[in-house]
Amino acid sequence: TGYTTLDTGYVNTASCQSAITYIDGDKGILRYRGYPIEQLAEKSTFLEVSYLLIYGQLPTKTELENFADQVASRMMIDERLKELYRSFPRGGHPMMVLSAGIMGLGAYNRQYLDPHNPEHVEEASLRLLGSMPTMTAYAYKSSVGEPFQYPRKNLSYVENYLRLSFGTPMEEYELNEDVVRAFETLFILHADHEQNCSTSTVRMVGSSDANIYASIASGVNALSGPLHGGANQAVLEMLRDIRDNGMNVKDFVAKVKDKQSGVKLMGFGHRVYKNYDPRAQIIKGHADALLRGTDNNNALLDMAIELEETALSDEYFIERKLYPNVDFYTGLIYEAMGFPPSYFTALFALGRLPGWIAQWREEHTDPARKIGRPRQVYVGATERDYVPMDAR
Ligand code: CMC
């Protein structure tokens, strides 16, 4: 039929025009709306970056205060939606619970679902941003069987999120400035990454005129895979396995190089970066600052650094331009903060939310937009006649 251009995994196919995020994978450059990630990670806050991604400009002081207020006033979720969390079994994976929660949120806000009504889109965007820390924290709280906390208006977005996750009614949760700043930075670093698997999924689902909740829940599901956001959980499990099996790092790297083993160095490699992932560089600095001095995770951090050094000086990794990606060091920080590995990818989702929203909104204002509908190269049987059962 003339559709013969095969591009498995969309290695060389642009699905849209976008003005949100720029990546130069060879040079290791990442910019949101033109601003270098290094500057945003150091100087900005997650809410400010969310505003930048969604509306295209850095906010003025009044715009940011107003935005923060709008988001904060949507942090409480409907009391009945909490029942959804209680209905999941303790060991249910937080990404499954989060995805279901987002669909639940849509059901509770069904008066704002029209993808072509700007007021609906604005309300749903703010509602998602406000509710996501609460829902992510509740996914965690329900998995450990602790009571849900209520958000507080006098706390920042990140402060609220930490308190919702770790606070209990027993005592006031003490916020640690360094931890708050580290999470601001981590969420900024995850906030967008152009047309990756989950963002492309959000756009693909959105292209059918499905509502924003359905699109973003689909993004959460795409993110859950270990080749994508699920890699942060997989990295920590890999480090623990190496430690628990008393393996040395060189032997593990040799196993990775042996393709028969099917073992990958998780947290390494990237479709676009053929250089050090700039996000990993920043996170490595934070891991070092946060973990040194605690007796917590020094051994695993040392192992991660040794793994990185061994890989970066090995022909296999050099030839293939494989470097640490964003997921290589994040798990160590999350674990030191007290989160179990199964919860790490939900933290990635919380960080990625403004990017998904911005991309979905950009898609919906693109005059060239069309339903996503790839073609295929058919390789099945040519026409043949139906064979009756007794003749097969
Ligand atoms: N360990 C060992 N070998 C690897 C790895 C790895 N982590 N990544 C790529 N390779 C090899 C791969 O086997 C292939 O070798 P060959 O040319 O001999 O067949 C070569 O490098 C090229 O890799 P590819 O699989 O064609 O690359 P891709 O662009 O299709 O996949 C990737 C990118 C990120 C899925 C892959 O590098 C990977 O599986 N990494 C581990 C999982 C991971 O850390 N994912 C997080 C990605 S960054 C954040 C995010 O997206 O959420």
GROMACS .gro file of C-alpha atoms and ligand atoms in nm:
model
  444
    1THR     CA    1   0.000   0.000   0.000
    2GLY     CA    2   0.303   0.222  -0.019
    3TYR     CA    3   0.358   0.244   0.360
    4THR     CA    4   0.700   0.088   0.374
    5THR     CA    5   0.900   0.321   0.600
    6LEU     CA    6   0.959   0.115   0.909
    7ASP     CA    7   1.081   0.295   1.221
    8THR     CA    8   1.050   0.055   1.512
    9GLY     CA    9   1.070   0.245   1.840
   10TYR     CA   10   1.038   0.578   1.651
   11VAL     CA   11   1.415   0.624   1.648
   12ASN     CA   12   1.396   0.872   1.363
   13THR     CA   13   1.040   0.998   1.349
   14ALA     CA   14   0.926   1.336   1.485
   15SER     CA   15   0.562   1.313   1.595
   16CYS     CA   16   0.506   1.684   1.654
   17GLN     CA   17   0.654   2.031   1.659
   18SER     CA   18   0.718   2.151   2.013
   19ALA     CA   19   0.847   2.467   2.179
   20ILE     CA   20   0.877   2.323   2.530
   21THR     CA   21   1.199   2.127   2.579
   22TYR     CA   22   1.524   2.121   2.384
   23ILE     CA   23   1.777   1.837   2.405
   24ASP     CA   24   2.113   1.806   2.231
   25GLY     CA   25   2.198   1.447   2.307
   26ASP     CA   26   2.552   1.459   2.170
   27LYS     CA   27   2.649   1.757   2.380
   28GLY     CA   28   2.442   1.663   2.687
   29ILE     CA   29   2.231   1.980   2.676
   30LEU     CA   30   1.880   2.011   2.824
   31ARG     CA   31   1.672   2.330   2.831
   32TYR     CA   32   1.313   2.403   2.932
   33ARG     CA   33   1.168   2.686   2.722
   34GLY     CA   34   1.525   2.790   2.646
   35TYR     CA   35   1.650   2.798   3.006
   36PRO     CA   36   1.944   2.564   3.083
   37ILE     CA   37   1.853   2.286   3.325
   38GLU     CA   38   2.157   2.366   3.541
   39GLN     CA   39   2.028   2.718   3.612
   40LEU     CA   40   1.674   2.604   3.682
   41ALA     CA   41   1.793   2.321   3.908
   42GLU     CA   42   1.996   2.560   4.117
   43LYS     CA   43   1.782   2.873   4.124
   44SER     CA   44   1.419   2.786   4.059
   45THR     CA   45   1.145   2.598   4.240
   46PHE     CA   46   0.934   2.313   4.111
   47LEU     CA   47   0.618   2.524   4.097
   48GLU     CA   48   0.796   2.802   3.910
   49VAL     CA   49   0.927   2.548   3.658
   50SER     CA   50   0.577   2.401   3.628
   51TYR     CA   51   0.446   2.748   3.541
   52LEU     CA   52   0.728   2.797   3.292
   53LEU     CA   53   0.658   2.467   3.118
   54ILE     CA   54   0.281   2.511   3.105
   55TYR     CA   55   0.252   2.884   3.021
   56GLY     CA   56   0.581   2.931   2.834
   57GLN     CA   57   0.731   3.216   3.043
   58LEU     CA   58   0.883   3.260   3.387
   59PRO     CA   59   0.610   3.405   3.612
   60THR     CA   60   0.623   3.748   3.775
   61LYS     CA   61   0.607   3.747   4.155
   62THR     CA   62   0.230   3.805   4.153
   63GLU     CA   63   0.172   3.542   3.885
   64LEU     CA   64   0.367   3.284   4.083
   65GLU     CA   65   0.189   3.368   4.410
   66ASN     CA   66  -0.145   3.341   4.239
   67PHE     CA   67  -0.050   3.012   4.070
   68ALA     CA   68   0.081   2.865   4.399
   69ASP     CA   69  -0.242   2.970   4.569
   70GLN     CA   70  -0.458   2.815   4.297
   71VAL     CA   71  -0.263   2.489   4.314
   72ALA     CA   72  -0.262   2.478   4.696
   73SER     CA   73  -0.638   2.528   4.712
   74ARG     CA   74  -0.677   2.209   4.506
   75MET     CA   75  -0.453   1.988   4.718
   76MET     CA   76  -0.729   1.828   4.921
   77ILE     CA   77  -0.897   1.541   4.743
   78ASP     CA   78  -1.260   1.436   4.788
   79GLU     CA   79  -1.296   1.232   5.110
   80ARG     CA   80  -1.468   0.954   4.920
   81LEU     CA   81  -1.175   0.920   4.682
   82LYS     CA   82  -0.967   0.809   4.981
   83GLU     CA   83  -1.174   0.490   4.986
   84LEU     CA   84  -1.011   0.397   4.657
   85TYR     CA   85  -0.672   0.390   4.827
   86ARG     CA   86  -0.807   0.181   5.112
   87SER     CA   87  -0.943  -0.073   4.865
   88PHE     CA   88  -0.598  -0.168   4.734
   89PRO     CA   89  -0.397  -0.446   4.898
   90ARG     CA   90  -0.090  -0.338   5.098
   91GLY     CA   91   0.160  -0.468   4.844
   92GLY     CA   92  -0.020  -0.318   4.541
   93HIS     CA   93   0.238  -0.134   4.331
   94PRO     CA   94   0.215   0.244   4.392
   95MET     CA   95   0.221   0.315   4.016
   96MET     CA   96  -0.096   0.107   3.974
   97VAL     CA   97  -0.259   0.284   4.266
   98LEU     CA   98  -0.151   0.625   4.132
   99SER     CA   99  -0.284   0.556   3.784
  100ALA     CA  100  -0.619   0.444   3.926
  101GLY     CA  101  -0.623   0.751   4.153
  102ILE     CA  102  -0.583   0.987   3.858
  103MET     CA  103  -0.878   0.827   3.679
  104GLY     CA  104  -1.073   0.855   4.006
  105LEU     CA  105  -0.986   1.223   4.024
  106GLY     CA  106  -1.125   1.267   3.673
  107ALA     CA  107  -1.447   1.093   3.774
  108TYR     CA  108  -1.482   1.334   4.068
  109ASN     CA  109  -1.422   1.634   3.841
  110ARG     CA  110  -1.632   1.525   3.548
  111GLN     CA  111  -1.772   1.876   3.495
  112TYR     CA  112  -1.428   1.982   3.361
  113LEU     CA  113  -1.348   1.720   3.099
  114ASP     CA  114  -1.396   1.897   2.767
  115PRO     CA  115  -1.054   1.904   2.597
  116HIS     CA  116  -1.164   2.195   2.375
  117ASN     CA  117  -1.287   2.423   2.651
  118PRO     CA  118  -0.995   2.637   2.781
  119GLU     CA  119  -1.163   2.687   3.120
  120HIS     CA  120  -1.201   2.313   3.166
  121VAL     CA  121  -0.840   2.252   3.062
  122GLU     CA  122  -0.716   2.519   3.305
  123GLU     CA  123  -0.921   2.383   3.594
  124ALA     CA  124  -0.815   2.023   3.523
  125SER     CA  125  -0.448   2.126   3.500
  126LEU     CA  126  -0.459   2.301   3.837
  127ARG     CA  127  -0.660   2.018   3.988
  128LEU     CA  128  -0.407   1.760   3.871
  129LEU     CA  129  -0.109   1.962   3.994
  130GLY     CA  130  -0.274   2.024   4.330
  131SER     CA  131  -0.394   1.669   4.386
  132MET     CA  132  -0.088   1.480   4.262
  133PRO     CA  133   0.129   1.525   4.578
  134THR     CA  134  -0.166   1.420   4.793
  135MET     CA  135  -0.247   1.119   4.577
  136THR     CA  136   0.117   1.013   4.549
  137ALA     CA  137   0.161   1.042   4.926
  138TYR     CA  138  -0.164   0.851   4.987
  139ALA     CA  139  -0.044   0.570   4.760
  140TYR     CA  140   0.257   0.547   4.992
  141LYS     CA  141   0.060   0.588   5.316
  142SER     CA  142  -0.187   0.317   5.220
  143SER     CA  143   0.100   0.079   5.133
  144VAL     CA  144   0.248   0.120   5.483
  145GLY     CA  145  -0.089   0.134   5.660
  146GLU     CA  146  -0.048   0.482   5.808
  147PRO     CA  147  -0.324   0.745   5.840
  148PHE     CA  148  -0.359   0.998   5.559
  149GLN     CA  149  -0.254   1.354   5.641
  150TYR     CA  150  -0.421   1.671   5.518
  151PRO     CA  151  -0.226   1.926   5.312
  152ARG     CA  152  -0.162   2.267   5.470
  153LYS     CA  153  -0.186   2.601   5.297
  154ASN     CA  154   0.108   2.755   5.485
  155LEU     CA  155   0.353   2.500   5.338
  156SER     CA  156   0.511   2.503   4.993
  157TYR     CA  157   0.428   2.238   4.734
  158VAL     CA  158   0.734   2.026   4.813
  159GLU     CA  159   0.705   2.079   5.189
  160ASN     CA  160   0.345   1.966   5.174
  161TYR     CA  161   0.441   1.661   4.976
  162LEU     CA  162   0.708   1.554   5.228
  163ARG     CA  163   0.478   1.612   5.522
  164LEU     CA  164   0.193   1.423   5.352
  165SER     CA  165   0.434   1.132   5.299
  166PHE     CA  166   0.614   1.121   5.632
  167GLY     CA  167   0.393   1.311   5.877
  168THR     CA  168   0.179   1.125   6.130
  169PRO     CA  169  -0.084   1.255   6.374
  170MET     CA  170   0.152   1.157   6.659
  171GLU     CA  171   0.388   1.452   6.622
  172GLU     CA  172   0.465   1.756   6.410
  173TYR     CA  173   0.674   1.660   6.104
  174GLU     CA  174   1.003   1.848   6.109
  175LEU     CA  175   1.099   1.978   5.767
  176ASN     CA  176   1.469   1.969   5.683
  177GLU     CA  177   1.574   2.255   5.454
  178ASP     CA  178   1.838   2.049   5.269
  179VAL     CA  179   1.590   1.772   5.198
  180VAL     CA  180   1.326   2.020   5.077
  181ARG     CA  181   1.579   2.182   4.842
  182ALA     CA  182   1.696   1.841   4.717
  183PHE     CA  183   1.338   1.747   4.628
  184GLU     CA  184   1.276   2.084   4.460
  185THR     CA  185   1.579   2.008   4.243
  186LEU     CA  186   1.488   1.644   4.179
  187PHE     CA  187   1.136   1.734   4.069
  188ILE     CA  188   1.269   2.015   3.845
  189LEU     CA  189   1.507   1.768   3.679
  190HIS     CA  190   1.220   1.530   3.605
  191ALA     CA  191   0.969   1.796   3.495
  192ASP     CA  192   0.990   1.741   3.119
  193HIS     CA  193   1.197   1.554   2.864
  194GLU     CA  194   1.030   1.614   2.527
  195GLN     CA  195   0.886   1.315   2.338
  196ASN     CA  196   0.991   1.024   2.563
  197CYS     CA  197   0.773   0.712   2.590
  198SER     CA  198   0.529   0.840   2.857
  199THR     CA  199   0.495   1.189   2.708
  200SER     CA  200   0.434   1.044   2.361
  201THR     CA  201   0.173   0.821   2.524
  202VAL     CA  202   0.004   1.123   2.684
  203ARG     CA  203  -0.005   1.292   2.343
  204MET     CA  204  -0.121   0.978   2.162
  205VAL     CA  205  -0.411   0.924   2.402
  206GLY     CA  206  -0.490   1.297   2.393
  207SER     CA  207  -0.496   1.289   2.014
  208SER     CA  208  -0.818   1.086   2.022
  209ASP     CA  209  -0.984   1.369   2.221
  210ALA     CA  210  -0.969   1.158   2.535
  211ASN     CA  211  -0.970   1.386   2.840
  212ILE     CA  212  -0.656   1.502   3.019
  213TYR     CA  213  -0.702   1.265   3.316
  214ALA     CA  214  -0.719   0.962   3.085
  215SER     CA  215  -0.414   1.087   2.896
  216ILE     CA  216  -0.205   1.143   3.208
  217ALA     CA  217  -0.304   0.816   3.374
  218SER     CA  218  -0.179   0.650   3.052
  219GLY     CA  219   0.147   0.843   3.090
  220VAL     CA  220   0.184   0.702   3.443
  221ASN     CA  221   0.137   0.352   3.306
  222ALA     CA  222   0.396   0.403   3.031
  223LEU     CA  223   0.639   0.547   3.285
  224SER     CA  224   0.612   0.240   3.508
  225GLY     CA  225   0.823   0.019   3.280
  226PRO     CA  226   1.183  -0.055   3.387
  227LEU     CA  227   1.322   0.075   3.056
  228HIS     CA  228   1.164   0.413   3.139
  229GLY     CA  229   1.081   0.557   3.485
  230GLY     CA  230   1.078   0.214   3.648
  231ALA     CA  231   1.457   0.216   3.606
  232ASN     CA  232   1.501   0.408   3.934
  233GLN     CA  233   1.353   0.116   4.127
  234ALA     CA  234   1.550  -0.133   3.917
  235VAL     CA  235   1.881   0.045   3.987
  236LEU     CA  236   1.843   0.018   4.362
  237GLU     CA  237   1.739  -0.345   4.336
  238MET     CA  238   2.045  -0.409   4.117
  239LEU     CA  239   2.279  -0.245   4.372
  240ARG     CA  240   2.123  -0.443   4.657
  241ASP     CA  241   2.151  -0.768   4.456
  242ILE     CA  242   2.519  -0.710   4.387
  243ARG     CA  243   2.578  -0.640   4.757
  244ASP     CA  244   2.364  -0.930   4.885
  245ASN     CA  245   2.524  -1.181   4.647
  246GLY     CA  246   2.871  -1.068   4.753
  247MET     CA  247   2.953  -0.999   4.387
  248ASN     CA  248   3.226  -0.755   4.293
  249VAL     CA  249   3.155  -0.471   4.054
  250LYS     CA  250   3.394  -0.592   3.782
  251ASP     CA  251   3.224  -0.932   3.771
  252PHE     CA  252   2.885  -0.766   3.744
  253VAL     CA  253   3.001  -0.547   3.454
  254ALA     CA  254   3.142  -0.856   3.283
  255LYS     CA  255   2.799  -1.019   3.319
  256VAL     CA  256   2.630  -0.714   3.162
  257LYS     CA  257   2.870  -0.731   2.866
  258ASP     CA  258   2.785  -1.096   2.811
  259LYS     CA  259   2.466  -1.048   2.606
  260GLN     CA  260   2.359  -1.408   2.680
  261SER     CA  261   2.304  -1.310   3.045
  262GLY     CA  262   2.021  -1.073   2.954
  263VAL     CA  263   2.141  -0.844   3.236
  264LYS     CA  264   2.157  -0.469   3.173
  265LEU     CA  265   2.333  -0.202   3.369
  266MET     CA  266   2.017  -0.026   3.487
  267GLY     CA  267   2.036   0.352   3.499
  268PHE     CA  268   2.275   0.352   3.202
  269GLY     CA  269   2.212   0.436   2.839
  270HIS     CA  270   1.964   0.667   2.670
  271ARG     CA  271   1.796   0.694   2.333
  272VAL     CA  272   1.890   1.060   2.295
  273TYR     CA  273   2.191   1.126   2.520
  274LYS     CA  274   2.514   0.994   2.374
  275ASN     CA  275   2.698   1.186   2.643
  276TYR     CA  276   2.659   1.229   3.018
  277ASP     CA  277   2.291   1.296   3.100
  278PRO     CA  278   2.306   1.649   3.248
  279ARG     CA  279   2.039   1.553   3.501
  280ALA     CA  280   2.250   1.264   3.631
  281GLN     CA  281   2.544   1.499   3.679
  282ILE     CA  282   2.339   1.728   3.905
  283ILE     CA  283   2.178   1.440   4.096
  284LYS     CA  284   2.516   1.277   4.160
  285GLY     CA  285   2.626   1.596   4.340
  286HIS     CA  286   2.313   1.591   4.555
  287ALA     CA  287   2.350   1.221   4.635
  288ASP     CA  288   2.701   1.285   4.753
  289ALA     CA  289   2.604   1.588   4.964
  290LEU     CA  290   2.300   1.419   5.119
  291LEU     CA  291   2.435   1.071   5.179
  292ARG     CA  292   2.786   1.144   5.298
  293GLY     CA  293   2.784   1.200   5.669
  294THR     CA  294   2.486   0.969   5.720
  295ASP     CA  295   2.583   0.609   5.782
  296ASN     CA  296   2.284   0.522   5.577
  297ASN     CA  297   2.380   0.453   5.222
  298ASN     CA  298   2.750   0.519   5.186
  299ALA     CA  299   2.822   0.160   5.084
  300LEU     CA  300   2.567   0.158   4.801
  301LEU     CA  301   2.673   0.505   4.685
  302ASP     CA  302   3.036   0.389   4.675
  303MET     CA  303   2.926   0.088   4.475
  304ALA     CA  304   2.730   0.306   4.230
  305ILE     CA  305   3.033   0.532   4.181
  306GLU     CA  306   3.257   0.230   4.125
  307LEU     CA  307   3.008   0.086   3.876
  308GLU     CA  308   3.001   0.416   3.689
  309GLU     CA  309   3.382   0.443   3.679
  310THR     CA  310   3.422   0.082   3.568
  311ALA     CA  311   3.163   0.120   3.292
  312LEU     CA  312   3.289   0.455   3.166
  313SER     CA  313   3.639   0.315   3.117
  314ASP     CA  314   3.520  -0.003   2.946
  315GLU     CA  315   3.526  -0.046   2.568
  316TYR     CA  316   3.170  -0.192   2.559
  317PHE     CA  317   3.019   0.123   2.713
  318ILE     CA  318   3.253   0.366   2.533
  319GLU     CA  319   3.175   0.220   2.190
  320ARG     CA  320   2.801   0.237   2.251
  321LYS     CA  321   2.816   0.579   2.419
  322LEU     CA  322   2.643   0.455   2.732
  323TYR     CA  323   2.648   0.698   3.026
  324PRO     CA  324   2.455   0.721   3.354
  325ASN     CA  325   2.103   0.855   3.303
  326VAL     CA  326   1.866   1.040   3.538
  327ASP     CA  327   1.769   0.719   3.717
  328PHE     CA  328   2.118   0.606   3.817
  329TYR     CA  329   2.154   0.805   4.140
  330THR     CA  330   1.798   0.908   4.233
  331GLY     CA  331   1.706   0.582   4.407
  332LEU     CA  332   1.992   0.621   4.654
  333ILE     CA  333   1.853   0.957   4.762
  334TYR     CA  334   1.495   0.833   4.781
  335GLU     CA  335   1.601   0.535   4.987
  336ALA     CA  336   1.800   0.751   5.227
  337MET     CA  337   1.485   0.963   5.271
  338GLY     CA  338   1.298   0.651   5.379
  339PHE     CA  339   1.103   0.558   5.065
  340PRO     CA  340   1.089   0.188   4.966
  341PRO     CA  341   1.212   0.112   4.608
  342SER     CA  342   0.864   0.021   4.483
  343TYR     CA  343   0.767   0.383   4.545
  344PHE     CA  344   1.050   0.552   4.351
  345THR     CA  345   0.878   0.564   4.013
  346ALA     CA  346   0.577   0.743   4.164
  347LEU     CA  347   0.820   1.019   4.263
  348PHE     CA  348   0.929   1.040   3.899
  349ALA     CA  349   0.562   1.069   3.797
  350LEU     CA  350   0.503   1.352   4.042
  351GLY     CA  351   0.800   1.537   3.892
  352ARG     CA  352   0.696   1.469   3.531
  353LEU     CA  353   0.336   1.587   3.572
  354PRO     CA  354   0.386   1.952   3.463
  355GLY     CA  355   0.564   1.832   3.148
  356TRP     CA  356   0.277   1.598   3.061
  357ILE     CA  357   0.026   1.879   3.118
  358ALA     CA  358   0.229   2.128   2.911
  359GLN     CA  359   0.269   1.878   2.625
  360TRP     CA  360  -0.099   1.783   2.628
  361ARG     CA  361  -0.197   2.150   2.616
  362GLU     CA  362   0.050   2.226   2.339
  363GLU     CA  363  -0.090   1.937   2.139
  364HIS     CA  364  -0.444   2.069   2.181
  365THR     CA  365  -0.357   2.416   2.054
  366ASP     CA  366  -0.159   2.290   1.754
  367PRO     CA  367  -0.355   2.366   1.436
  368ALA     CA  368  -0.175   2.077   1.263
  369ARG     CA  369  -0.294   1.823   1.519
  370LYS     CA  370  -0.440   1.493   1.404
  371ILE     CA  371  -0.529   1.169   1.573
  372GLY     CA  372  -0.214   0.957   1.618
  373ARG     CA  373  -0.245   0.660   1.391
  374PRO     CA  374   0.081   0.496   1.282
  375ARG     CA  375   0.083   0.258   0.987
  376GLN     CA  376   0.256  -0.079   0.971
  377VAL     CA  377   0.456  -0.297   0.738
  378TYR     CA  378   0.240  -0.606   0.700
  379VAL     CA  379   0.438  -0.931   0.705
  380GLY     CA  380   0.156  -1.186   0.757
  381ALA     CA  381  -0.003  -1.444   0.527
  382THR     CA  382  -0.134  -1.343   0.185
  383GLU     CA  383  -0.499  -1.420   0.111
  384ARG     CA  384  -0.601  -1.780   0.189
  385ASP     CA  385  -0.931  -1.968   0.205
  386TYR     CA  386  -1.104  -2.059   0.530
  387VAL     CA  387  -1.048  -2.428   0.616
  388PRO     CA  388  -1.336  -2.613   0.789
  389MET     CA  389  -1.252  -2.755   1.135
  390ASP     CA  390  -1.254  -3.123   1.029
  391ALA     CA  391  -1.013  -3.051   0.744
  392ARG     CA  392  -0.738  -2.885   0.959
  393CMC     N1  393   2.333  -0.201   2.975
  393CMC     C1  394   2.396  -0.276   2.883
  393CMC     N2  395   2.389  -0.255   2.750
  393CMC     C2  396   2.312  -0.155   2.707
  393CMC     C3  397   2.242  -0.072   2.797
  393CMC     C4  398   2.255  -0.099   2.936
  393CMC     N3  399   2.189  -0.023   3.025
  393CMC     N4  400   2.173   0.019   2.728
  393CMC     C5  401   2.199  -0.003   2.598
  393CMC     N5  402   2.283  -0.108   2.586
  393CMC     C6  403   2.339  -0.161   2.460
  393CMC     C7  404   2.234  -0.238   2.382
  393CMC     O1  405   2.233  -0.373   2.420
  393CMC     C8  406   2.280  -0.215   2.240
  393CMC     O2  407   2.390  -0.298   2.217
  393CMC     P1  408   2.415  -0.359   2.067
  393CMC     O3  409   2.437  -0.242   1.978
  393CMC     O4  410   2.533  -0.447   2.083
  393CMC     O5  411   2.290  -0.435   2.034
  393CMC     C9  412   2.332  -0.070   2.243
  393CMC     O6  413   2.373  -0.049   2.378
  393CMC    C10  414   2.230   0.033   2.203
  393CMC     O7  415   2.118   0.022   2.291
  393CMC     P2  416   1.967   0.018   2.246
  393CMC     O8  417   1.893  -0.079   2.333
  393CMC     O9  418   1.955   0.003   2.098
  393CMC    O10  419   1.924   0.168   2.284
  393CMC     P3  420   1.777   0.225   2.297
  393CMC    O11  421   1.786   0.367   2.260
  393CMC    O12  422   1.678   0.143   2.221
  393CMC    O13  423   1.742   0.209   2.452
  393CMC    C11  424   1.738   0.248   2.685
  393CMC    C12  425   1.759   0.308   2.547
  393CMC    C13  426   1.735   0.360   2.788
  393CMC    C14  427   1.601   0.175   2.689
  393CMC    C15  428   1.851   0.146   2.715
  393CMC    O14  429   1.975   0.215   2.719
  393CMC    C16  430   1.829   0.073   2.847
  393CMC    O15  431   1.761  -0.029   2.849
  393CMC     N6  432   1.887   0.121   2.962
  393CMC    C17  433   1.862   0.062   3.091
  393CMC    C18  434   1.728   0.106   3.147
  393CMC    C19  435   1.730   0.251   3.192
  393CMC    O16  436   1.818   0.294   3.264
  393CMC     N7  437   1.625   0.328   3.154
  393CMC    C20  438   1.610   0.468   3.193
  393CMC    C21  439   1.622   0.560   3.074
  393CMC     S1  440   1.643   0.734   3.116
  393CMC    C22  441   1.501   0.785   3.202
  393CMC    C23  442   1.371   0.746   3.147
  393CMC    O17  443   1.347   0.742   3.027
  393CMC    O18  444   1.282   0.719   3.226
   0.00000   0.00000   0.00000
